[in-house]
Amino acid sequence: MRDFDCEVLIIGAGPAGMAAARAAAESGKSIVVLDDNPRPGGQIWRDGPAVQLPAVATEYRQALQGLNHVKLLNASRVVAQYGGRQILYESAQEYGLISYQRLILCCGARELLLPFPGWTLPGVSGAGGLQAQIKNGLSVKGLRVAIAGSGPLLLAVANSVVKAGGEVVLLAEQASLRRMLAFSCELWRWPTKLRQAFTLANRHYRTSSQVIAAEGVERIESVQVRQGKRIYTLGCDRLACGFGLVANIELALLLGCRIVDEAVAVDRWQQTSVKQIFAAGECTGVGGSELALVEGAIAGYAATENNEKALQQMALRARWQRFAMAVAQAFSLHPALKALALPDTLLCRCEDVQLGQVSEYTDWASAKLGSRCGMGACQGKICGAAARHLFDWPLSTPRVPLTPARVEALALLAPSKMEQ
């Protein structure tokens, strides 16, 4: 068991978390940054043998390494809240309590995966999941890869596949051509994004398109594609699907923070409804790395009472918030996506629960009790978000532990321990 005591605790070491730590460090206060990845960077700046990190990611990493009063706990997870201002954490080697005075949540986001026939076949993954695998050394050389779903991430994944020697045979975007053209016409307001769009352009990009089924015997062999009113079959070796991102708000819910539109609600200082808790980045609303960086900086300054420097960042934040709003409007999901899955399509892959087994329930808690949906290894992070989208279920407060943990760590949560 290993405990820590700090003035500022930051959960997450993606762009928002690193920016928050860098800003807060100017105060000289003791800081702990806890992150579940082996190295800082989050999902967007994930490191690996097949990765060349952007210069800004390298800059933030080096800045963190040079700060003596910042302790980085990699490959560590939050298990639960403990008493007042304490967090129970665990890694593969140790567990313990972290006491803090101020907490900054930079928990990021994860992919929204919507079920459809064949989505559990080997060779089918999330779009961001495939990108992460490629960064970690997965070979796609010579493979035919279909990419489908919604959002700018699809273009980035296609670029990763091409650079790794794979062949992109389809890039299916569910949004309409009209929306994409309107969005493209607005990109001049953000020149870096406009240049990025030209760099990532792919000739297989198709709007108003959805993969409606993956087919194969032992693994994926082809996909059924609906483009407008036309349906056709396309051979492929891999399929990567992602329907945008959902904020990681489980810890914020557990801590009692107010949630609006499935994101952590914050004020101009990035402060949540709980006085000593701040939040920044994708957990406050999906907006990309640029917005995450500036929100993290504001949270770091505000949490250490450097309001003057926080104020200096607010105009830049407003600029990237406008971009986030434009993306959300352009790539909002079509209601037809709710009809992709059939009653016998698996919703919960961990517990083999079919969609038809939970359709009679009215909320997540009753579905878990009646079907074991969401009670597997991922603790409902995949099927829970999908079910909320498909059935319009309300959010439910998570229960501890937030992640599977060793018995010794969980023993700290016993009532007798909490009262001491």
CSV table of C-alpha atoms in Angstrom, one decimal:
chain,number,residue,atom,x,y,z
A,1,MET,CA,0.0,0.0,0.0
A,2,ARG,CA,1.3,3.4,-1.0
A,3,ASP,CA,-0.4,6.7,-0.1
A,4,PHE,CA,0.1,10.2,-1.4
A,5,ASP,CA,-0.8,13.6,-0.1
A,6,CYS,CA,-1.0,16.5,-2.5
A,7,GLU,CA,-2.5,20.0,-2.9
A,8,VAL,CA,-3.8,19.4,-6.5
A,9,LEU,CA,-4.8,15.9,-7.8
A,10,ILE,CA,-5.4,15.6,-11.6
A,11,ILE,CA,-7.2,12.6,-13.0
A,12,GLY,CA,-6.1,12.0,-16.6
A,13,ALA,CA,-2.9,12.8,-18.4
A,14,GLY,CA,-4.2,13.6,-21.9
A,15,PRO,CA,-3.9,17.1,-23.3
A,16,ALA,CA,-6.2,18.6,-20.7
A,17,GLY,CA,-4.5,16.9,-17.8
A,18,MET,CA,-1.0,17.8,-19.0
A,19,ALA,CA,-2.0,21.4,-19.6
A,20,ALA,CA,-3.7,21.5,-16.1
A,21,ALA,CA,-0.5,20.2,-14.5
A,22,ARG,CA,1.7,22.6,-16.3
A,23,ALA,CA,-0.4,25.6,-15.4
A,24,ALA,CA,-0.9,24.5,-11.8
A,25,ALA,CA,2.8,23.8,-11.4
A,26,GLU,CA,3.6,27.5,-11.7
A,27,SER,CA,2.1,27.9,-8.2
A,28,GLY,CA,4.7,25.7,-6.7
A,29,LYS,CA,2.0,23.5,-5.1
A,30,SER,CA,2.4,19.7,-4.8
A,31,ILE,CA,0.7,17.9,-7.7
A,32,VAL,CA,-0.2,14.3,-8.5
A,33,VAL,CA,-1.3,13.3,-11.9
A,34,LEU,CA,-3.0,9.8,-12.1
A,35,ASP,CA,-3.6,8.2,-15.5
A,36,ASP,CA,-4.5,4.7,-16.7
A,37,ASN,CA,-2.2,4.7,-19.7
A,38,PRO,CA,1.5,3.6,-19.5
A,39,ARG,CA,2.6,7.0,-20.7
A,40,PRO,CA,1.0,10.5,-20.7
A,41,GLY,CA,-0.8,11.7,-23.8
A,42,GLY,CA,-4.3,10.2,-23.5
A,43,GLN,CA,-5.9,8.5,-26.5
A,44,ILE,CA,-5.2,11.3,-29.0
A,45,TRP,CA,-1.5,11.4,-28.2
A,46,ARG,CA,-1.1,7.7,-27.4
A,47,ASP,CA,2.5,6.5,-27.7
A,48,GLY,CA,3.7,3.3,-29.3
A,49,PRO,CA,6.4,1.7,-31.5
A,50,ALA,CA,4.6,2.9,-34.7
A,51,VAL,CA,4.0,6.5,-33.5
A,52,GLN,CA,5.7,9.8,-34.3
A,53,LEU,CA,4.2,12.2,-31.7
A,54,PRO,CA,3.3,15.7,-32.8
A,55,ALA,CA,5.7,18.4,-31.5
A,56,VAL,CA,3.1,19.8,-29.1
A,57,ALA,CA,2.7,16.4,-27.4
A,58,THR,CA,6.5,16.0,-27.0
A,59,GLU,CA,6.7,19.6,-25.6
A,60,TYR,CA,4.1,18.9,-22.9
A,61,ARG,CA,5.7,15.6,-22.0
A,62,GLN,CA,9.1,17.1,-21.6
A,63,ALA,CA,7.6,20.0,-19.5
A,64,LEU,CA,6.0,17.5,-17.1
A,65,GLN,CA,9.2,15.5,-16.7
A,66,GLY,CA,11.0,18.7,-15.7
A,67,LEU,CA,8.7,19.6,-12.9
A,68,ASN,CA,10.1,18.2,-9.6
A,69,HIS,CA,6.9,18.8,-7.6
A,70,VAL,CA,4.7,17.0,-10.1
A,71,LYS,CA,4.3,13.2,-9.4
A,72,LEU,CA,2.9,11.2,-12.4
A,73,LEU,CA,1.3,7.8,-11.6
A,74,ASN,CA,1.0,6.0,-14.9
A,75,ALA,CA,-1.0,2.8,-15.5
A,76,SER,CA,-3.1,3.6,-12.5
A,77,ARG,CA,-6.9,3.7,-12.1
A,78,VAL,CA,-9.4,5.3,-9.8
A,79,VAL,CA,-11.3,2.6,-7.8
A,80,ALA,CA,-13.5,4.8,-5.6
A,81,GLN,CA,-14.0,7.9,-3.6
A,82,TYR,CA,-12.8,7.5,0.0
A,83,GLY,CA,-14.4,9.7,2.6
A,84,GLY,CA,-14.0,13.4,1.9
A,85,ARG,CA,-11.2,14.5,-0.2
A,86,GLN,CA,-9.5,11.2,-0.9
A,87,ILE,CA,-9.4,8.8,-3.9
A,88,LEU,CA,-8.7,5.1,-3.7
A,89,TYR,CA,-6.4,4.1,-6.6
A,90,GLU,CA,-4.8,0.9,-7.9
A,91,SER,CA,-2.1,-0.1,-10.3
A,92,ALA,CA,-0.7,-3.6,-11.2
A,93,GLN,CA,1.9,-3.1,-8.5
A,94,GLU,CA,0.3,-1.2,-5.7
A,95,TYR,CA,-2.8,0.5,-4.3
A,96,GLY,CA,-3.5,3.3,-1.8
A,97,LEU,CA,-5.2,6.6,-1.0
A,98,ILE,CA,-4.5,10.0,-2.5
A,99,SER,CA,-5.5,12.9,-0.3
A,100,TYR,CA,-6.0,16.3,-2.1
A,101,GLN,CA,-7.2,19.8,-1.5
A,102,ARG,CA,-8.2,20.5,-5.1
A,103,LEU,CA,-9.2,18.0,-7.8
A,104,ILE,CA,-9.2,18.5,-11.5
A,105,LEU,CA,-11.0,15.9,-13.6
A,106,CYS,CA,-9.5,15.4,-17.1
A,107,CYS,CA,-11.0,12.0,-17.7
A,108,GLY,CA,-11.4,12.3,-21.4
A,109,ALA,CA,-13.9,10.4,-23.6
A,110,ARG,CA,-14.3,7.1,-25.2
A,111,GLU,CA,-15.8,5.9,-28.5
A,112,LEU,CA,-19.5,5.4,-28.9
A,113,LEU,CA,-20.0,1.9,-30.4
A,114,LEU,CA,-23.5,1.1,-31.7
A,115,PRO,CA,-24.3,-2.6,-32.2
A,116,PHE,CA,-25.3,-4.0,-35.6
A,117,PRO,CA,-25.4,-7.6,-36.9
A,118,GLY,CA,-21.9,-9.0,-37.0
A,119,TRP,CA,-20.2,-6.3,-34.9
A,120,THR,CA,-18.7,-9.0,-32.6
A,121,LEU,CA,-16.9,-10.9,-35.4
A,122,PRO,CA,-13.1,-11.0,-35.1
A,123,GLY,CA,-11.6,-8.2,-37.2
A,124,VAL,CA,-14.3,-5.7,-36.2
A,125,SER,CA,-13.2,-3.0,-33.8
A,126,GLY,CA,-13.8,0.6,-32.8
A,127,ALA,CA,-12.3,3.2,-35.2
A,128,GLY,CA,-10.2,4.7,-32.4
A,129,GLY,CA,-9.5,1.1,-31.2
A,130,LEU,CA,-7.9,0.2,-34.6
A,131,GLN,CA,-5.9,3.4,-34.6
A,132,ALA,CA,-4.6,2.6,-31.1
A,133,GLN,CA,-3.7,-1.0,-32.2
A,134,ILE,CA,-1.8,0.3,-35.2
A,135,LYS,CA,0.1,2.7,-32.9
A,136,ASN,CA,1.0,-0.3,-30.7
A,137,GLY,CA,2.4,-2.2,-33.6
A,138,LEU,CA,-0.5,-4.1,-35.2
A,139,SER,CA,0.2,-4.8,-38.9
A,140,VAL,CA,-2.4,-4.0,-41.4
A,141,LYS,CA,-0.1,-4.1,-44.4
A,142,GLY,CA,-1.9,-5.4,-47.4
A,143,LEU,CA,-5.2,-5.6,-45.6
A,144,ARG,CA,-8.5,-4.2,-47.0
A,145,VAL,CA,-10.0,-2.0,-44.2
A,146,ALA,CA,-13.5,-0.5,-44.1
A,147,ILE,CA,-14.1,2.4,-41.8
A,148,ALA,CA,-17.5,3.6,-40.8
A,149,GLY,CA,-19.5,5.7,-38.4
A,150,SER,CA,-19.3,9.4,-37.9
A,151,GLY,CA,-16.9,12.3,-37.1
A,152,PRO,CA,-13.5,13.6,-38.0
A,153,LEU,CA,-11.8,10.7,-36.3
A,154,LEU,CA,-12.7,8.5,-39.2
A,155,LEU,CA,-10.4,10.5,-41.5
A,156,ALA,CA,-7.5,10.3,-39.0
A,157,VAL,CA,-8.0,6.5,-38.7
A,158,ALA,CA,-8.0,6.1,-42.5
A,159,ASN,CA,-4.7,8.1,-42.6
A,160,SER,CA,-3.2,5.8,-40.0
A,161,VAL,CA,-4.2,2.7,-42.0
A,162,VAL,CA,-2.7,4.1,-45.2
A,163,LYS,CA,0.5,5.0,-43.5
A,164,ALA,CA,0.7,1.5,-42.1
A,165,GLY,CA,0.4,0.0,-45.5
A,166,GLY,CA,-3.3,-1.0,-45.4
A,167,GLU,CA,-5.8,-0.3,-48.1
A,168,VAL,CA,-8.9,1.7,-47.2
A,169,VAL,CA,-11.7,0.3,-49.3
A,170,LEU,CA,-14.5,2.4,-47.7
A,171,LEU,CA,-14.9,5.4,-45.5
A,172,ALA,CA,-18.6,5.6,-44.7
A,173,GLU,CA,-19.8,8.8,-42.9
A,174,GLN,CA,-23.4,8.7,-41.8
A,175,ALA,CA,-23.8,12.5,-42.0
A,176,SER,CA,-25.3,13.9,-45.2
A,177,LEU,CA,-23.4,15.6,-48.0
A,178,ARG,CA,-25.3,18.9,-47.3
A,179,ARG,CA,-24.0,18.9,-43.7
A,180,MET,CA,-20.5,18.1,-44.7
A,181,LEU,CA,-20.4,20.9,-47.3
A,182,ALA,CA,-21.8,23.4,-44.8
A,183,PHE,CA,-19.2,22.3,-42.2
A,184,SER,CA,-16.4,22.6,-44.8
A,185,CYS,CA,-17.4,26.1,-45.7
A,186,GLU,CA,-16.9,27.1,-42.1
A,187,LEU,CA,-13.4,25.7,-41.7
A,188,TRP,CA,-11.7,28.9,-42.9
A,189,ARG,CA,-12.4,30.2,-39.4
A,190,TRP,CA,-9.9,27.6,-38.1
A,191,PRO,CA,-7.0,27.5,-40.6
A,192,THR,CA,-5.2,24.6,-38.9
A,193,LYS,CA,-8.3,22.4,-39.2
A,194,LEU,CA,-8.7,23.5,-42.9
A,195,ARG,CA,-5.2,22.4,-43.7
A,196,GLN,CA,-5.8,19.2,-41.7
A,197,ALA,CA,-8.9,18.4,-43.8
A,198,PHE,CA,-7.0,18.7,-47.0
A,199,THR,CA,-4.2,16.5,-45.7
A,200,LEU,CA,-6.6,13.7,-44.6
A,201,ALA,CA,-8.9,13.7,-47.7
A,202,ASN,CA,-9.6,10.2,-48.9
A,203,ARG,CA,-11.1,9.2,-52.2
A,204,HIS,CA,-13.3,6.5,-50.6
A,205,TYR,CA,-15.1,9.0,-48.4
A,206,ARG,CA,-18.9,8.5,-48.8
A,207,THR,CA,-21.6,10.6,-47.0
A,208,SER,CA,-25.1,9.4,-46.0
A,209,SER,CA,-23.5,5.9,-45.7
A,210,GLN,CA,-23.7,3.3,-43.0
A,211,VAL,CA,-22.4,-0.3,-42.5
A,212,ILE,CA,-25.6,-2.2,-41.7
A,213,ALA,CA,-24.0,-5.6,-41.2
A,214,ALA,CA,-20.6,-7.4,-41.0
A,215,GLU,CA,-20.5,-10.9,-42.5
A,216,GLY,CA,-18.1,-13.8,-42.2
A,217,VAL,CA,-17.7,-17.3,-40.8
A,218,GLU,CA,-14.7,-17.3,-38.5
A,219,ARG,CA,-13.9,-13.6,-39.0
A,220,ILE,CA,-15.1,-10.7,-41.0
A,221,GLU,CA,-15.1,-11.2,-44.8
A,222,SER,CA,-17.4,-8.5,-46.1
A,223,VAL,CA,-19.7,-5.7,-45.0
A,224,GLN,CA,-23.2,-4.7,-46.2
A,225,VAL,CA,-23.3,-1.0,-46.9
A,226,ARG,CA,-26.3,1.3,-47.2
A,227,GLN,CA,-25.6,4.5,-49.2
A,228,GLY,CA,-28.7,6.5,-49.5
A,229,LYS,CA,-31.3,4.0,-50.9
A,230,ARG,CA,-28.7,1.7,-52.3
A,231,ILE,CA,-27.5,-1.4,-50.5
A,232,TYR,CA,-24.4,-3.3,-51.6
A,233,THR,CA,-21.8,-5.8,-50.3
A,234,LEU,CA,-18.0,-5.0,-50.1
A,235,GLY,CA,-15.2,-7.4,-49.3
A,236,CYS,CA,-12.8,-6.4,-46.5
A,237,ASP,CA,-10.4,-7.9,-44.0
A,238,ARG,CA,-11.1,-5.4,-41.2
A,239,LEU,CA,-13.9,-3.1,-40.2
A,240,ALA,CA,-13.4,-0.1,-37.8
A,241,CYS,CA,-16.6,1.6,-36.6
A,242,GLY,CA,-17.0,4.6,-34.4
A,243,PHE,CA,-20.0,6.9,-33.9
A,244,GLY,CA,-18.3,9.8,-32.2
A,245,LEU,CA,-17.3,10.1,-28.6
A,246,VAL,CA,-19.0,10.0,-25.2
A,247,ALA,CA,-17.6,11.8,-22.2
A,248,ASN,CA,-16.1,9.8,-19.3
A,249,ILE,CA,-18.3,11.1,-16.5
A,250,GLU,CA,-18.5,8.2,-14.1
A,251,LEU,CA,-16.2,9.6,-11.5
A,252,ALA,CA,-17.8,13.0,-11.7
A,253,LEU,CA,-21.2,11.4,-11.1
A,254,LEU,CA,-19.8,9.5,-8.2
A,255,LEU,CA,-18.5,12.8,-6.7
A,256,GLY,CA,-21.8,14.5,-7.1
A,257,CYS,CA,-20.9,16.9,-9.9
A,258,ARG,CA,-23.7,18.3,-12.0
A,259,ILE,CA,-24.1,16.7,-15.4
A,260,VAL,CA,-25.6,18.5,-18.4
A,261,ASP,CA,-26.1,16.8,-21.8
A,262,GLU,CA,-24.0,13.8,-20.6
A,263,ALA,CA,-21.0,16.0,-19.8
A,264,VAL,CA,-19.6,17.6,-16.7
A,265,ALA,CA,-21.1,21.1,-16.2
A,266,VAL,CA,-18.5,23.8,-15.4
A,267,ASP,CA,-18.4,27.6,-15.0
A,268,ARG,CA,-16.1,30.0,-16.6
A,269,TRP,CA,-13.3,28.9,-14.3
A,270,GLN,CA,-13.8,25.2,-15.2
A,271,GLN,CA,-15.2,24.7,-11.7
A,272,THR,CA,-17.9,22.1,-11.3
A,273,SER,CA,-20.9,22.3,-9.0
A,274,VAL,CA,-18.7,20.8,-6.2
A,275,LYS,CA,-16.6,23.7,-4.9
A,276,GLN,CA,-13.1,22.1,-4.8
A,277,ILE,CA,-13.5,20.1,-8.0
A,278,PHE,CA,-12.6,21.4,-11.5
A,279,ALA,CA,-12.9,19.7,-14.8
A,280,ALA,CA,-11.5,20.1,-18.3
A,281,GLY,CA,-11.2,18.5,-21.7
A,282,GLU,CA,-13.5,15.9,-23.3
A,283,CYS,CA,-15.3,15.0,-20.0
A,284,THR,CA,-16.8,18.5,-20.1
A,285,GLY,CA,-17.9,18.1,-23.7
A,286,VAL,CA,-16.1,16.7,-26.8
A,287,GLY,CA,-14.1,19.4,-28.5
A,288,GLY,CA,-10.7,18.2,-29.6
A,289,SER,CA,-7.1,18.6,-28.3
A,290,GLU,CA,-6.9,22.3,-28.9
A,291,LEU,CA,-10.0,23.0,-26.7
A,292,ALA,CA,-8.7,20.4,-24.1
A,293,LEU,CA,-5.4,22.2,-23.8
A,294,VAL,CA,-6.8,25.6,-23.1
A,295,GLU,CA,-9.5,24.3,-20.8
A,296,GLY,CA,-6.8,22.4,-18.9
A,297,ALA,CA,-4.7,25.5,-18.5
A,298,ILE,CA,-7.7,27.5,-17.2
A,299,ALA,CA,-8.5,24.7,-14.7
A,300,GLY,CA,-4.9,24.5,-13.6
A,301,TYR,CA,-4.6,28.2,-13.0
A,302,ALA,CA,-8.1,28.6,-11.4
A,303,ALA,CA,-7.5,25.6,-9.0
A,304,THR,CA,-4.3,27.3,-7.8
A,305,GLU,CA,-6.0,30.7,-7.6
A,306,ASN,CA,-4.1,32.3,-10.5
A,307,ASN,CA,-7.2,33.9,-11.9
A,308,GLU,CA,-5.3,36.5,-13.9
A,309,LYS,CA,-3.6,33.9,-16.1
A,310,ALA,CA,-6.9,32.0,-16.3
A,311,LEU,CA,-8.6,35.0,-17.7
A,312,GLN,CA,-5.9,35.4,-20.4
A,313,GLN,CA,-6.9,32.0,-21.8
A,314,MET,CA,-10.7,32.6,-22.1
A,315,ALA,CA,-10.8,34.2,-25.6
A,316,LEU,CA,-8.9,31.3,-27.0
A,317,ARG,CA,-11.2,28.9,-25.3
A,318,ALA,CA,-14.2,30.6,-26.8
A,319,ARG,CA,-12.7,30.2,-30.3
A,320,TRP,CA,-12.3,26.5,-29.9
A,321,GLN,CA,-15.7,26.1,-28.3
A,322,ARG,CA,-17.2,27.5,-31.5
A,323,PHE,CA,-15.3,24.8,-33.4
A,324,ALA,CA,-16.6,22.1,-31.1
A,325,MET,CA,-20.2,23.3,-31.6
A,326,ALA,CA,-19.8,23.3,-35.4
A,327,VAL,CA,-18.5,19.6,-35.3
A,328,ALA,CA,-21.3,18.6,-33.0
A,329,GLN,CA,-23.9,20.1,-35.3
A,330,ALA,CA,-22.3,18.6,-38.5
A,331,PHE,CA,-21.9,15.1,-37.2
A,332,SER,CA,-25.0,14.6,-35.1
A,333,LEU,CA,-26.3,11.0,-35.4
A,334,HIS,CA,-29.2,10.2,-37.7
A,335,PRO,CA,-32.1,8.4,-35.9
A,336,ALA,CA,-31.9,5.6,-38.4
A,337,LEU,CA,-28.8,4.3,-36.7
A,338,LYS,CA,-31.0,3.2,-33.8
A,339,ALA,CA,-32.5,0.6,-36.1
A,340,LEU,CA,-29.2,-1.1,-37.1
A,341,ALA,CA,-29.3,-3.7,-34.4
A,342,LEU,CA,-31.9,-6.6,-34.5
A,343,PRO,CA,-33.4,-8.2,-31.4
A,344,ASP,CA,-30.9,-11.1,-31.6
A,345,THR,CA,-27.9,-8.7,-32.0
A,346,LEU,CA,-25.6,-8.7,-29.0
A,347,LEU,CA,-25.7,-5.5,-27.0
A,348,CYS,CA,-23.4,-6.6,-24.1
A,349,ARG,CA,-20.4,-8.5,-25.4
A,350,CYS,CA,-19.0,-9.3,-22.0
A,351,GLU,CA,-22.1,-11.1,-20.8
A,352,ASP,CA,-23.6,-12.2,-24.2
A,353,VAL,CA,-26.8,-10.2,-23.7
A,354,GLN,CA,-28.9,-9.6,-26.8
A,355,LEU,CA,-30.7,-6.4,-27.6
A,356,GLY,CA,-34.1,-8.0,-27.3
A,357,GLN,CA,-33.4,-9.1,-23.7
A,358,VAL,CA,-33.2,-5.6,-22.5
A,359,SER,CA,-35.7,-3.8,-24.7
A,360,GLU,CA,-38.5,-4.3,-22.1
A,361,TYR,CA,-36.7,-2.3,-19.4
A,362,THR,CA,-36.9,1.4,-18.8
A,363,ASP,CA,-33.5,2.2,-17.3
A,364,TRP,CA,-30.0,0.9,-16.9
A,365,ALA,CA,-30.4,-0.4,-13.3
A,366,SER,CA,-33.3,-2.6,-14.1
A,367,ALA,CA,-31.6,-3.9,-17.2
A,368,LYS,CA,-28.5,-4.9,-15.2
A,369,LEU,CA,-30.6,-6.6,-12.5
A,370,GLY,CA,-32.7,-8.5,-15.1
A,371,SER,CA,-30.1,-9.5,-17.6
A,372,ARG,CA,-26.6,-8.9,-16.2
A,373,CYS,CA,-26.1,-6.4,-19.0
A,374,GLY,CA,-23.0,-4.2,-18.2
A,375,MET,CA,-21.8,-6.5,-15.4
A,376,GLY,CA,-18.7,-7.8,-17.3
A,377,ALA,CA,-15.1,-6.7,-17.6
A,378,CYS,CA,-15.9,-3.2,-19.1
A,379,GLN,CA,-18.5,-2.5,-16.4
A,380,GLY,CA,-21.0,-1.2,-18.9
A,381,LYS,CA,-18.8,1.4,-20.5
A,382,ILE,CA,-19.6,0.1,-24.0
A,383,CYS,CA,-23.1,-1.3,-23.8
A,384,GLY,CA,-24.2,1.3,-21.3
A,385,ALA,CA,-23.5,4.2,-23.6
A,386,ALA,CA,-25.1,2.3,-26.5
A,387,ALA,CA,-28.2,1.5,-24.5
A,388,ARG,CA,-28.7,5.1,-23.5
A,389,HIS,CA,-28.5,6.1,-27.2
A,390,LEU,CA,-30.8,3.3,-28.4
A,391,PHE,CA,-33.4,3.5,-25.7
A,392,ASP,CA,-33.1,7.1,-24.5
A,393,TRP,CA,-32.5,5.8,-20.9
A,394,PRO,CA,-31.6,8.4,-18.2
A,395,LEU,CA,-28.1,8.5,-16.7
A,396,SER,CA,-27.6,6.4,-13.7
A,397,THR,CA,-25.1,7.0,-10.9
A,398,PRO,CA,-22.3,4.4,-11.0
A,399,ARG,CA,-21.5,2.2,-8.0
A,400,VAL,CA,-18.1,1.5,-6.6
A,401,PRO,CA,-15.7,0.0,-7.5
A,402,LEU,CA,-15.5,2.0,-10.8
A,403,THR,CA,-13.2,-0.7,-12.1
A,404,PRO,CA,-12.4,-4.3,-11.1
A,405,ALA,CA,-9.9,-4.1,-8.2
A,406,ARG,CA,-7.9,-6.4,-5.9
A,407,VAL,CA,-9.5,-7.5,-2.6
A,408,GLU,CA,-6.9,-5.7,-0.5
A,409,ALA,CA,-7.8,-2.4,-2.1
A,410,LEU,CA,-11.5,-3.0,-1.8
A,411,ALA,CA,-11.1,-3.8,1.9
A,412,LEU,CA,-10.2,-0.2,2.5
A,413,LEU,CA,-13.8,0.7,1.6
A,414,ALA,CA,-15.2,-1.4,4.6
A,415,PRO,CA,-17.4,0.8,6.9
A,416,SER,CA,-15.0,0.4,9.8
A,417,LYS,CA,-12.2,1.8,7.8
A,418,MET,CA,-14.2,4.7,6.4
A,419,GLU,CA,-15.1,5.8,10.0
A,420,GLN,CA,-11.5,6.0,11.2
